[in-house]
Amino acid sequence: MTPATQTASFWERIKATLANGPGAYAFFGLYAAICTWQLFTNPRTSLRTDIVFVLFLLLVFMVYRSATPLWFRGGLIAVLLLVVLPIFGTLNPFYIDVATQAGIFVALALGLNVVVGFAGLLDLGYVAFFAVGAYLWGILSTPQITQINPAWSPVPPIMFYPFVVLGLAIGAVFGILLGLPVLRLRGDYLAIVTLGFGEVIRVLANNLDRPINITNGSQGIREIERPPLILAGFVRDTLGWNLSDSQLYQQFFYFVVLLIVIFTVVVVSRLKNSRIGRAWEAIREDETAAVAQGIPRVRMKLMAFAVGASFAGAMGVVFASKQLFINPPTFDLLRSINILAMVILGGMGSIPGAILGAVIVTLLDLQILPRMAAVLRDAQRAGVPIPAAFDPTQYQRLLFGILLVLMMIFRPQGILPDERRSEELHADDEPPAEETAPPASRPAAESA
């Protein structure tokens, strides 16, 4: 037994315990029961419910990462995400909306992770593909299409489903269009070009309102169509759930986003473990050596851009339909930086890391930081000596920035890094190999 094994950390011993059948089943089962009971008995929006909701999402991730059998992981995650969370969403719509937003950014982070994490191509304009998908559905499903040609009419709402697939294809096409001029660029130069591409798409969306009004400019597009609620009668009449249309749409978009996230995870996982994934890693490690070994650099780079952009295009269609309104500031540079921060925070090249990073950043943006600001404001009103000029709402992004700085200082590889990238980052920490002594001269008898 090696010394490293003997001095296994406390966390490794916990993981080993949870990997065993009865202990893992009892722990996760009890954890799930307590969280479910807390959510169902106290659905009101509050700090306590926020904490329980975060613990609930943490449970889903822990089960996903556990070493328990596949049937147990799949069954428990299905119960939590397909039964518990939707029912809780009917009691408090805020939390299922947060879960839906988190799912949208999980798909975006996984797509960007293909480009940045797998292939090593720094992309600062990723939100452009998200905008393309959103404007595709926004223009064609609303009377905005008549501004382009009065003879044209909006597509029926049922076309939402084909448009999700179309958004996938259009996103891939735009990914290739971005990839073509940057094939020979690396590092900072590539980042600047992709940054410019993102700004070009945003500026076009802001100014394509004349001479032909295509995007309605800075006013944005309103009253974007939603697909018809096909199962509304089944839910109300058969299941007996008297939900409003608004609640049903929240449930609908939650399940659509969940389905796309599952599809994205499966596709990305299969690609990572395939020859294509290994070719991306080779290009990321040393492009010159990869080309020398016969890896088609052009095809692999274009494929990385296309695959990453396709998920953003599909999710853009869903986002536009969910929000009912889009405008150019929705797709600004800060959004791209946020998605990149999700990938870096979770761990570049790591699929679980990208998922965790997206959930953490979304929760910080929508739930945790606003809640902290509300608590500080309440304390301010209660007489706690906090300067009156200090507005906690204005400092939410400051806290987020501090968190990123601390992460980069103390854990630059991310929370759940990819094993190979983690080894790269710590390669310089390893002590240099001792110089080997020159081989001794062979005995005379042996040489004879």
Short mmCIF file of C-alpha atoms in Angstrom, two decimals:
data_model
loop_
_atom_site.label_atom_id
_atom_site.label_comp_id
_atom_site.label_asym_id
_atom_site.label_seq_id
_atom_site.Cartn_x
_atom_site.Cartn_y
_atom_site.Cartn_z
CA MET A 1 0.00 0.00 0.00
CA THR A 2 1.42 3.37 -1.00
CA PRO A 3 1.77 6.26 1.45
CA ALA A 4 -0.76 8.23 -0.60
CA THR A 5 -3.34 5.52 -0.01
CA GLN A 6 -2.60 5.40 3.70
CA THR A 7 -3.10 9.14 4.04
CA ALA A 8 -6.31 9.27 2.08
CA SER A 9 -8.17 12.49 2.71
CA PHE A 10 -11.34 12.72 4.71
CA TRP A 11 -13.29 13.52 1.56
CA GLU A 12 -11.99 10.41 -0.20
CA ARG A 13 -13.10 8.25 2.72
CA ILE A 14 -16.58 9.77 2.55
CA LYS A 15 -16.73 9.08 -1.17
CA ALA A 16 -15.66 5.50 -0.57
CA THR A 17 -18.42 5.07 2.02
CA LEU A 18 -21.05 6.51 -0.29
CA ALA A 19 -19.93 4.18 -3.06
CA ASN A 20 -21.01 1.14 -1.05
CA GLY A 21 -24.54 -0.02 -1.59
CA PRO A 22 -26.48 0.18 1.69
CA GLY A 23 -24.68 3.27 2.99
CA ALA A 24 -25.14 5.17 -0.27
CA TYR A 25 -28.78 4.16 -0.68
CA ALA A 26 -29.61 5.16 2.90
CA PHE A 27 -27.77 8.48 2.70
CA PHE A 28 -29.21 9.63 -0.62
CA GLY A 29 -32.68 8.31 0.20
CA LEU A 30 -32.78 10.13 3.54
CA TYR A 31 -31.29 13.28 2.01
CA ALA A 32 -33.91 13.27 -0.76
CA ALA A 33 -36.77 12.65 1.67
CA ILE A 34 -35.75 15.54 3.95
CA CYS A 35 -35.30 17.99 1.06
CA THR A 36 -38.62 16.98 -0.51
CA TRP A 37 -40.45 17.34 2.79
CA GLN A 38 -38.90 20.75 3.41
CA LEU A 39 -39.77 22.00 -0.09
CA PHE A 40 -43.37 20.77 0.00
CA THR A 41 -44.12 22.02 3.51
CA ASN A 42 -42.46 25.42 3.13
CA PRO A 43 -42.80 26.59 -0.51
CA ARG A 44 -42.82 30.29 0.33
CA THR A 45 -39.95 32.30 -1.15
CA SER A 46 -37.52 32.92 1.69
CA LEU A 47 -33.90 32.50 2.71
CA ARG A 48 -34.68 29.12 4.25
CA THR A 49 -36.33 27.85 1.04
CA ASP A 50 -33.39 29.21 -0.94
CA ILE A 51 -31.00 27.12 1.15
CA VAL A 52 -33.14 23.99 0.84
CA PHE A 53 -33.43 24.53 -2.92
CA VAL A 54 -29.66 24.80 -3.27
CA LEU A 55 -29.23 21.64 -1.17
CA PHE A 56 -31.78 19.92 -3.41
CA LEU A 57 -29.79 20.79 -6.55
CA LEU A 58 -26.61 19.73 -4.78
CA LEU A 59 -28.23 16.36 -4.07
CA VAL A 60 -29.01 15.88 -7.77
CA PHE A 61 -25.40 16.61 -8.65
CA MET A 62 -24.03 14.35 -5.90
CA VAL A 63 -26.17 11.46 -7.10
CA TYR A 64 -25.02 12.12 -10.68
CA ARG A 65 -21.38 12.00 -9.59
CA SER A 66 -21.73 9.10 -7.14
CA ALA A 67 -20.39 5.61 -7.78
CA THR A 68 -23.74 3.96 -7.09
CA PRO A 69 -25.22 1.65 -9.74
CA LEU A 70 -26.69 3.25 -12.83
CA TRP A 71 -30.24 2.10 -12.06
CA PHE A 72 -30.13 3.83 -8.67
CA ARG A 73 -28.65 7.06 -10.00
CA GLY A 74 -31.02 7.21 -12.96
CA GLY A 75 -34.07 6.33 -10.89
CA LEU A 76 -33.41 8.82 -8.10
CA ILE A 77 -32.47 11.67 -10.47
CA ALA A 78 -35.62 10.97 -12.52
CA VAL A 79 -37.78 11.13 -9.38
CA LEU A 80 -36.14 14.36 -8.24
CA LEU A 81 -36.21 16.17 -11.60
CA LEU A 82 -39.36 14.74 -13.16
CA VAL A 83 -41.62 14.51 -10.10
CA VAL A 84 -40.42 16.47 -7.07
CA LEU A 85 -39.21 19.64 -8.77
CA PRO A 86 -42.25 20.06 -11.10
CA ILE A 87 -44.66 19.57 -8.17
CA PHE A 88 -42.70 22.06 -6.11
CA GLY A 89 -42.83 24.40 -9.12
CA THR A 90 -46.63 24.40 -8.96
CA LEU A 91 -46.39 25.54 -5.32
CA ASN A 92 -43.82 28.27 -6.03
CA PRO A 93 -43.24 29.27 -9.69
CA PHE A 94 -40.08 31.24 -8.85
CA TYR A 95 -37.94 28.21 -8.17
CA ILE A 96 -38.90 26.24 -11.26
CA ASP A 97 -38.13 29.33 -13.30
CA VAL A 98 -34.68 29.45 -11.67
CA ALA A 99 -34.22 25.76 -12.50
CA THR A 100 -35.24 26.43 -16.13
CA GLN A 101 -32.79 29.33 -16.41
CA ALA A 102 -30.07 27.14 -14.92
CA GLY A 103 -30.84 24.46 -17.51
CA ILE A 104 -30.56 26.99 -20.35
CA PHE A 105 -27.13 28.08 -19.19
CA VAL A 106 -26.04 24.47 -18.58
CA ALA A 107 -26.63 23.76 -22.29
CA LEU A 108 -24.78 26.97 -23.26
CA ALA A 109 -21.85 26.16 -20.96
CA LEU A 110 -21.62 22.62 -22.36
CA GLY A 111 -21.58 24.02 -25.89
CA LEU A 112 -18.87 26.55 -25.09
CA ASN A 113 -16.95 23.85 -23.26
CA VAL A 114 -16.63 21.96 -26.54
CA VAL A 115 -14.94 24.96 -28.16
CA VAL A 116 -12.87 26.24 -25.24
CA GLY A 117 -12.37 23.18 -23.07
CA PHE A 118 -12.06 20.37 -25.62
CA ALA A 119 -10.49 22.12 -28.62
CA GLY A 120 -8.74 24.96 -26.77
CA LEU A 121 -10.26 27.71 -28.98
CA LEU A 122 -10.99 30.77 -26.86
CA ASP A 123 -14.39 32.12 -27.93
CA LEU A 124 -15.57 35.45 -26.49
CA GLY A 125 -18.50 35.84 -28.87
CA TYR A 126 -20.41 32.68 -28.06
CA VAL A 127 -23.61 34.53 -27.18
CA ALA A 128 -23.92 35.49 -30.88
CA PHE A 129 -25.12 31.98 -31.72
CA PHE A 130 -27.64 32.22 -28.88
CA ALA A 131 -28.88 35.49 -30.42
CA VAL A 132 -29.16 33.94 -33.89
CA GLY A 133 -31.48 31.21 -32.61
CA ALA A 134 -33.55 33.69 -30.58
CA TYR A 135 -33.99 36.14 -33.48
CA LEU A 136 -34.74 33.30 -35.87
CA TRP A 137 -37.86 32.35 -33.90
CA GLY A 138 -38.60 35.91 -32.80
CA ILE A 139 -38.80 37.25 -36.37
CA LEU A 140 -40.54 34.36 -38.05
CA SER A 141 -43.17 33.72 -35.35
CA THR A 142 -44.36 37.32 -34.95
CA PRO A 143 -45.79 40.05 -37.24
CA GLN A 144 -42.20 41.29 -37.50
CA ILE A 145 -41.93 39.06 -40.56
CA THR A 146 -44.49 41.30 -42.34
CA GLN A 147 -42.09 44.23 -41.91
CA ILE A 148 -39.68 42.41 -44.20
CA ASN A 149 -42.29 41.45 -46.78
CA PRO A 150 -46.02 42.28 -46.31
CA ALA A 151 -46.93 39.18 -48.28
CA TRP A 152 -45.35 36.93 -45.66
CA SER A 153 -47.16 35.82 -42.52
CA PRO A 154 -45.88 34.44 -39.20
CA VAL A 155 -45.40 30.71 -38.90
CA PRO A 156 -47.98 28.92 -36.73
CA PRO A 157 -46.98 28.34 -33.07
CA ILE A 158 -46.84 24.57 -33.57
CA MET A 159 -43.75 25.15 -35.74
CA PHE A 160 -41.83 25.80 -32.54
CA TYR A 161 -40.70 22.18 -32.44
CA PRO A 162 -39.20 22.09 -35.97
CA PHE A 163 -37.62 25.46 -35.25
CA VAL A 164 -35.71 24.05 -32.29
CA VAL A 165 -34.09 21.62 -34.73
CA LEU A 166 -33.68 24.42 -37.27
CA GLY A 167 -32.00 26.56 -34.60
CA LEU A 168 -29.59 23.67 -34.07
CA ALA A 169 -28.71 23.68 -37.78
CA ILE A 170 -28.54 27.47 -38.15
CA GLY A 171 -26.31 27.70 -35.08
CA ALA A 172 -23.96 25.12 -36.62
CA VAL A 173 -23.84 27.07 -39.89
CA PHE A 174 -22.96 30.30 -38.09
CA GLY A 175 -20.36 28.41 -36.09
CA ILE A 176 -18.69 27.32 -39.34
CA LEU A 177 -18.91 30.89 -40.68
CA LEU A 178 -17.07 32.08 -37.59
CA GLY A 179 -14.57 29.25 -37.76
CA LEU A 180 -13.51 29.75 -41.38
CA PRO A 181 -11.64 33.07 -40.96
CA VAL A 182 -9.99 32.10 -37.66
CA LEU A 183 -8.50 28.73 -38.61
CA ARG A 184 -4.94 30.02 -38.40
CA LEU A 185 -5.42 32.14 -35.29
CA ARG A 186 -4.57 31.17 -31.74
CA GLY A 187 -4.74 32.57 -28.25
CA ASP A 188 -5.31 36.31 -27.89
CA TYR A 189 -5.81 36.89 -31.62
CA LEU A 190 -8.56 34.28 -31.76
CA ALA A 191 -10.23 35.81 -28.69
CA ILE A 192 -10.26 39.25 -30.31
CA VAL A 193 -11.79 37.95 -33.55
CA THR A 194 -14.55 36.03 -31.74
CA LEU A 195 -15.19 39.06 -29.56
CA GLY A 196 -15.62 41.10 -32.73
CA PHE A 197 -17.98 38.51 -34.18
CA GLY A 198 -20.20 38.70 -31.09
CA GLU A 199 -20.29 42.47 -31.32
CA VAL A 200 -21.09 42.34 -35.05
CA ILE A 201 -24.17 40.21 -34.40
CA ARG A 202 -25.31 42.51 -31.58
CA VAL A 203 -24.78 45.66 -33.64
CA LEU A 204 -26.62 44.13 -36.59
CA ALA A 205 -29.55 43.29 -34.33
CA ASN A 206 -29.49 46.87 -33.08
CA ASN A 207 -29.37 48.53 -36.51
CA LEU A 208 -31.20 46.25 -38.92
CA ASP A 209 -34.39 48.27 -38.61
CA ARG A 210 -33.76 50.30 -41.75
CA PRO A 211 -34.09 50.53 -44.67
CA ILE A 212 -35.87 47.21 -44.15
CA ASN A 213 -37.05 46.58 -40.61
CA ILE A 214 -35.73 43.09 -39.93
CA THR A 215 -34.94 43.07 -36.19
CA ASN A 216 -36.91 46.14 -35.01
CA GLY A 217 -33.64 47.65 -33.78
CA SER A 218 -33.23 48.63 -30.17
CA GLN A 219 -36.97 48.25 -29.54
CA GLY A 220 -36.61 44.49 -29.76
CA ILE A 221 -39.28 41.98 -30.70
CA ARG A 222 -42.34 41.57 -28.46
CA GLU A 223 -45.13 39.04 -28.11
CA ILE A 224 -43.07 36.16 -29.43
CA GLU A 225 -45.23 33.11 -29.94
CA ARG A 226 -45.30 30.14 -27.66
CA PRO A 227 -46.19 26.62 -28.78
CA PRO A 228 -49.71 25.39 -28.01
CA LEU A 229 -50.19 23.47 -24.77
CA ILE A 230 -51.02 20.11 -26.24
CA LEU A 231 -51.29 18.32 -22.89
CA ALA A 232 -53.24 21.03 -21.07
CA GLY A 233 -56.50 19.03 -21.21
CA PHE A 234 -54.78 15.89 -19.94
CA VAL A 235 -53.21 17.74 -17.00
CA ARG A 236 -56.42 19.52 -15.98
CA ASP A 237 -59.06 16.89 -16.71
CA THR A 238 -57.26 13.59 -16.20
CA LEU A 239 -54.70 14.49 -13.54
CA GLY A 240 -57.02 16.99 -11.86
CA TRP A 241 -54.35 19.69 -11.57
CA ASN A 242 -56.09 23.03 -11.96
CA LEU A 243 -53.09 24.98 -13.24
CA SER A 244 -53.24 28.28 -15.09
CA ASP A 245 -51.75 28.67 -18.57
CA SER A 246 -48.81 30.55 -17.05
CA GLN A 247 -48.04 27.66 -14.70
CA LEU A 248 -48.41 25.12 -17.49
CA TYR A 249 -45.98 27.07 -19.66
CA GLN A 250 -43.46 27.13 -16.83
CA GLN A 251 -43.74 23.37 -16.57
CA PHE A 252 -43.55 23.01 -20.34
CA PHE A 253 -40.36 25.04 -20.73
CA TYR A 254 -38.80 23.28 -17.76
CA PHE A 255 -39.28 19.90 -19.43
CA VAL A 256 -38.18 21.16 -22.86
CA VAL A 257 -34.97 22.61 -21.40
CA LEU A 258 -34.36 19.44 -19.39
CA LEU A 259 -34.74 17.35 -22.55
CA ILE A 260 -32.26 19.53 -24.46
CA VAL A 261 -29.79 19.40 -21.57
CA ILE A 262 -29.96 15.59 -21.47
CA PHE A 263 -29.46 15.47 -25.25
CA THR A 264 -26.51 17.86 -24.97
CA VAL A 265 -24.86 15.87 -22.19
CA VAL A 266 -25.20 12.61 -24.13
CA VAL A 267 -23.83 14.09 -27.38
CA VAL A 268 -20.94 15.90 -25.69
CA SER A 269 -20.00 12.83 -23.65
CA ARG A 270 -19.99 10.62 -26.72
CA LEU A 271 -17.91 13.13 -28.65
CA LYS A 272 -15.38 13.54 -25.86
CA ASN A 273 -14.71 9.81 -25.70
CA SER A 274 -14.53 9.38 -29.46
CA ARG A 275 -11.75 9.88 -32.00
CA ILE A 276 -13.08 13.37 -32.60
CA GLY A 277 -12.70 14.24 -28.93
CA ARG A 278 -9.16 12.91 -28.85
CA ALA A 279 -8.35 14.89 -31.99
CA TRP A 280 -9.66 18.08 -30.30
CA GLU A 281 -7.48 17.36 -27.28
CA ALA A 282 -4.45 16.82 -29.50
CA ILE A 283 -5.04 20.17 -31.22
CA ARG A 284 -5.47 21.82 -27.85
CA GLU A 285 -2.23 20.34 -26.49
CA ASP A 286 0.00 21.01 -29.51
CA GLU A 287 -1.52 22.00 -32.82
CA THR A 288 1.68 21.54 -34.79
CA ALA A 289 2.25 18.05 -33.45
CA ALA A 290 -1.39 17.16 -34.08
CA VAL A 291 -1.13 18.18 -37.74
CA ALA A 292 2.15 16.27 -38.05
CA GLN A 293 0.34 13.14 -36.84
CA GLY A 294 -2.29 13.44 -39.56
CA ILE A 295 -5.14 15.06 -37.66
CA PRO A 296 -7.23 17.21 -40.05
CA ARG A 297 -6.92 20.56 -38.29
CA VAL A 298 -9.38 22.49 -40.47
CA ARG A 299 -12.13 19.89 -40.23
CA MET A 300 -11.70 19.38 -36.49
CA LYS A 301 -11.72 23.09 -35.70
CA LEU A 302 -14.78 23.75 -37.83
CA MET A 303 -16.53 20.80 -36.23
CA ALA A 304 -15.79 22.17 -32.75
CA PHE A 305 -17.24 25.57 -33.65
CA ALA A 306 -20.27 23.97 -35.32
CA VAL A 307 -21.07 21.57 -32.46
CA GLY A 308 -20.65 24.23 -29.79
CA ALA A 309 -22.74 26.80 -31.67
CA SER A 310 -25.55 24.38 -32.52
CA PHE A 311 -26.60 23.94 -28.88
CA ALA A 312 -26.69 27.72 -28.43
CA GLY A 313 -28.85 28.12 -31.55
CA ALA A 314 -31.42 25.58 -30.36
CA MET A 315 -31.51 27.05 -26.87
CA GLY A 316 -31.95 30.53 -28.37
CA VAL A 317 -35.24 29.43 -29.93
CA VAL A 318 -36.45 28.12 -26.56
CA PHE A 319 -35.25 31.24 -24.75
CA ALA A 320 -37.10 33.62 -27.11
CA SER A 321 -40.31 31.67 -26.78
CA LYS A 322 -40.02 31.52 -23.00
CA GLN A 323 -39.19 35.19 -22.48
CA LEU A 324 -41.70 36.51 -25.08
CA PHE A 325 -39.38 39.47 -25.69
CA ILE A 326 -35.80 39.86 -26.93
CA ASN A 327 -33.67 42.90 -27.68
CA PRO A 328 -29.95 43.46 -28.47
CA PRO A 329 -28.78 44.15 -24.88
CA THR A 330 -29.92 40.63 -23.96
CA PHE A 331 -26.99 39.30 -26.00
CA ASP A 332 -24.19 41.66 -25.01
CA LEU A 333 -20.56 40.87 -24.20
CA LEU A 334 -21.32 40.44 -20.50
CA ARG A 335 -23.50 37.44 -21.34
CA SER A 336 -20.60 35.81 -23.22
CA ILE A 337 -18.26 36.52 -20.30
CA ASN A 338 -20.77 34.98 -17.91
CA ILE A 339 -20.96 31.77 -19.93
CA LEU A 340 -17.18 31.62 -20.16
CA ALA A 341 -16.99 32.16 -16.38
CA MET A 342 -19.30 29.18 -15.90
CA VAL A 343 -16.93 26.96 -17.87
CA ILE A 344 -13.81 28.25 -16.11
CA LEU A 345 -15.39 28.09 -12.66
CA GLY A 346 -16.52 24.50 -13.16
CA GLY A 347 -13.37 23.36 -14.92
CA MET A 348 -12.54 23.65 -18.62
CA GLY A 349 -12.86 20.39 -20.49
CA SER A 350 -14.93 18.77 -17.77
CA ILE A 351 -18.60 17.98 -18.48
CA PRO A 352 -19.66 17.75 -14.79
CA GLY A 353 -17.62 20.89 -14.16
CA ALA A 354 -19.43 22.86 -16.86
CA ILE A 355 -22.80 21.73 -15.46
CA LEU A 356 -21.82 22.67 -11.91
CA GLY A 357 -20.34 26.01 -12.98
CA ALA A 358 -23.49 26.95 -14.92
CA VAL A 359 -25.75 26.09 -11.99
CA ILE A 360 -23.59 27.96 -9.48
CA VAL A 361 -23.33 31.15 -11.57
CA THR A 362 -27.06 31.09 -12.37
CA LEU A 363 -27.97 30.64 -8.72
CA LEU A 364 -25.59 33.44 -7.76
CA ASP A 365 -27.15 35.76 -10.36
CA LEU A 366 -30.81 34.97 -9.79
CA GLN A 367 -31.05 33.82 -6.21
CA ILE A 368 -28.09 33.99 -3.85
CA LEU A 369 -26.69 37.48 -4.55
CA PRO A 370 -30.14 39.17 -4.70
CA ARG A 371 -31.03 37.39 -1.44
CA MET A 372 -27.83 38.60 0.22
CA ALA A 373 -28.58 42.14 -0.95
CA ALA A 374 -32.11 41.88 0.47
CA VAL A 375 -30.77 40.64 3.81
CA LEU A 376 -28.29 43.54 3.98
CA ARG A 377 -31.03 46.05 3.14
CA ASP A 378 -33.25 44.62 5.88
CA ALA A 379 -30.35 44.89 8.32
CA GLN A 380 -29.79 48.46 7.19
CA ARG A 381 -33.40 49.33 7.91
CA ALA A 382 -33.26 47.55 11.27
CA GLY A 383 -30.52 49.91 12.44
CA VAL A 384 -27.39 47.85 11.81
CA PRO A 385 -24.53 50.35 11.34
CA ILE A 386 -24.26 50.06 7.56
CA PRO A 387 -23.63 53.38 5.74
CA ALA A 388 -26.79 54.77 4.14
CA ALA A 389 -24.87 55.45 0.93
CA PHE A 390 -24.08 51.74 0.62
CA ASP A 391 -26.59 50.09 -1.72
CA PRO A 392 -26.13 46.30 -1.56
CA THR A 393 -27.87 45.83 -4.92
CA GLN A 394 -25.14 47.82 -6.67
CA TYR A 395 -22.43 45.56 -5.25
CA GLN A 396 -23.79 42.18 -6.32
CA ARG A 397 -21.44 41.96 -9.29
CA LEU A 398 -18.56 42.99 -7.04
CA LEU A 399 -19.10 39.88 -4.92
CA PHE A 400 -19.26 37.77 -8.05
CA GLY A 401 -15.99 39.27 -9.27
CA ILE A 402 -14.30 38.62 -5.94
CA LEU A 403 -15.44 35.00 -6.09
CA LEU A 404 -13.88 34.57 -9.54
CA VAL A 405 -10.62 36.17 -8.41
CA LEU A 406 -10.40 33.85 -5.40
CA MET A 407 -11.15 30.85 -7.59
CA MET A 408 -8.39 31.71 -10.04
CA ILE A 409 -5.88 32.21 -7.20
CA PHE A 410 -6.62 29.14 -5.10
CA ARG A 411 -8.10 26.70 -7.64
CA PRO A 412 -7.22 27.75 -11.21
CA GLN A 413 -8.21 24.39 -12.64
CA GLY A 414 -11.85 24.90 -11.56
CA ILE A 415 -14.07 23.08 -9.09
CA LEU A 416 -14.27 19.81 -11.03
CA PRO A 417 -11.41 19.94 -13.53
CA ASP A 418 -10.76 17.56 -16.34
CA GLU A 419 -8.03 15.15 -15.27
CA ARG A 420 -5.73 15.92 -18.18
CA ARG A 421 -6.03 19.68 -17.84
CA SER A 422 -5.43 19.41 -14.11
CA GLU A 423 -2.23 17.49 -14.78
CA GLU A 424 -1.14 20.20 -17.23
CA LEU A 425 -1.66 22.95 -14.67
CA HIS A 426 0.31 21.08 -12.03
CA ALA A 427 3.07 19.89 -14.33
CA ASP A 428 5.32 22.71 -13.17
CA ASP A 429 4.73 21.80 -9.52
CA GLU A 430 6.35 18.40 -9.88
CA PRO A 431 9.99 18.22 -8.81
CA PRO A 432 12.44 17.80 -11.66
CA ALA A 433 13.48 14.28 -12.32
CA GLU A 434 16.82 13.31 -10.87
CA GLU A 435 19.60 12.99 -13.32
CA THR A 436 20.25 9.38 -14.04
CA ALA A 437 23.74 8.08 -13.57
CA PRO A 438 25.61 7.04 -16.70
CA PRO A 439 25.23 3.34 -17.36
CA ALA A 440 27.93 1.32 -15.78
CA SER A 441 30.34 -0.41 -18.03
CA ARG A 442 29.39 -3.97 -18.65
CA PRO A 443 31.44 -6.63 -16.96
CA ALA A 444 34.11 -7.97 -19.05
CA ALA A 445 32.63 -11.43 -18.87
CA GLU A 446 29.24 -10.18 -20.14
CA SER A 447 30.78 -8.23 -23.01
CA ALA A 448 32.81 -11.25 -23.95
#
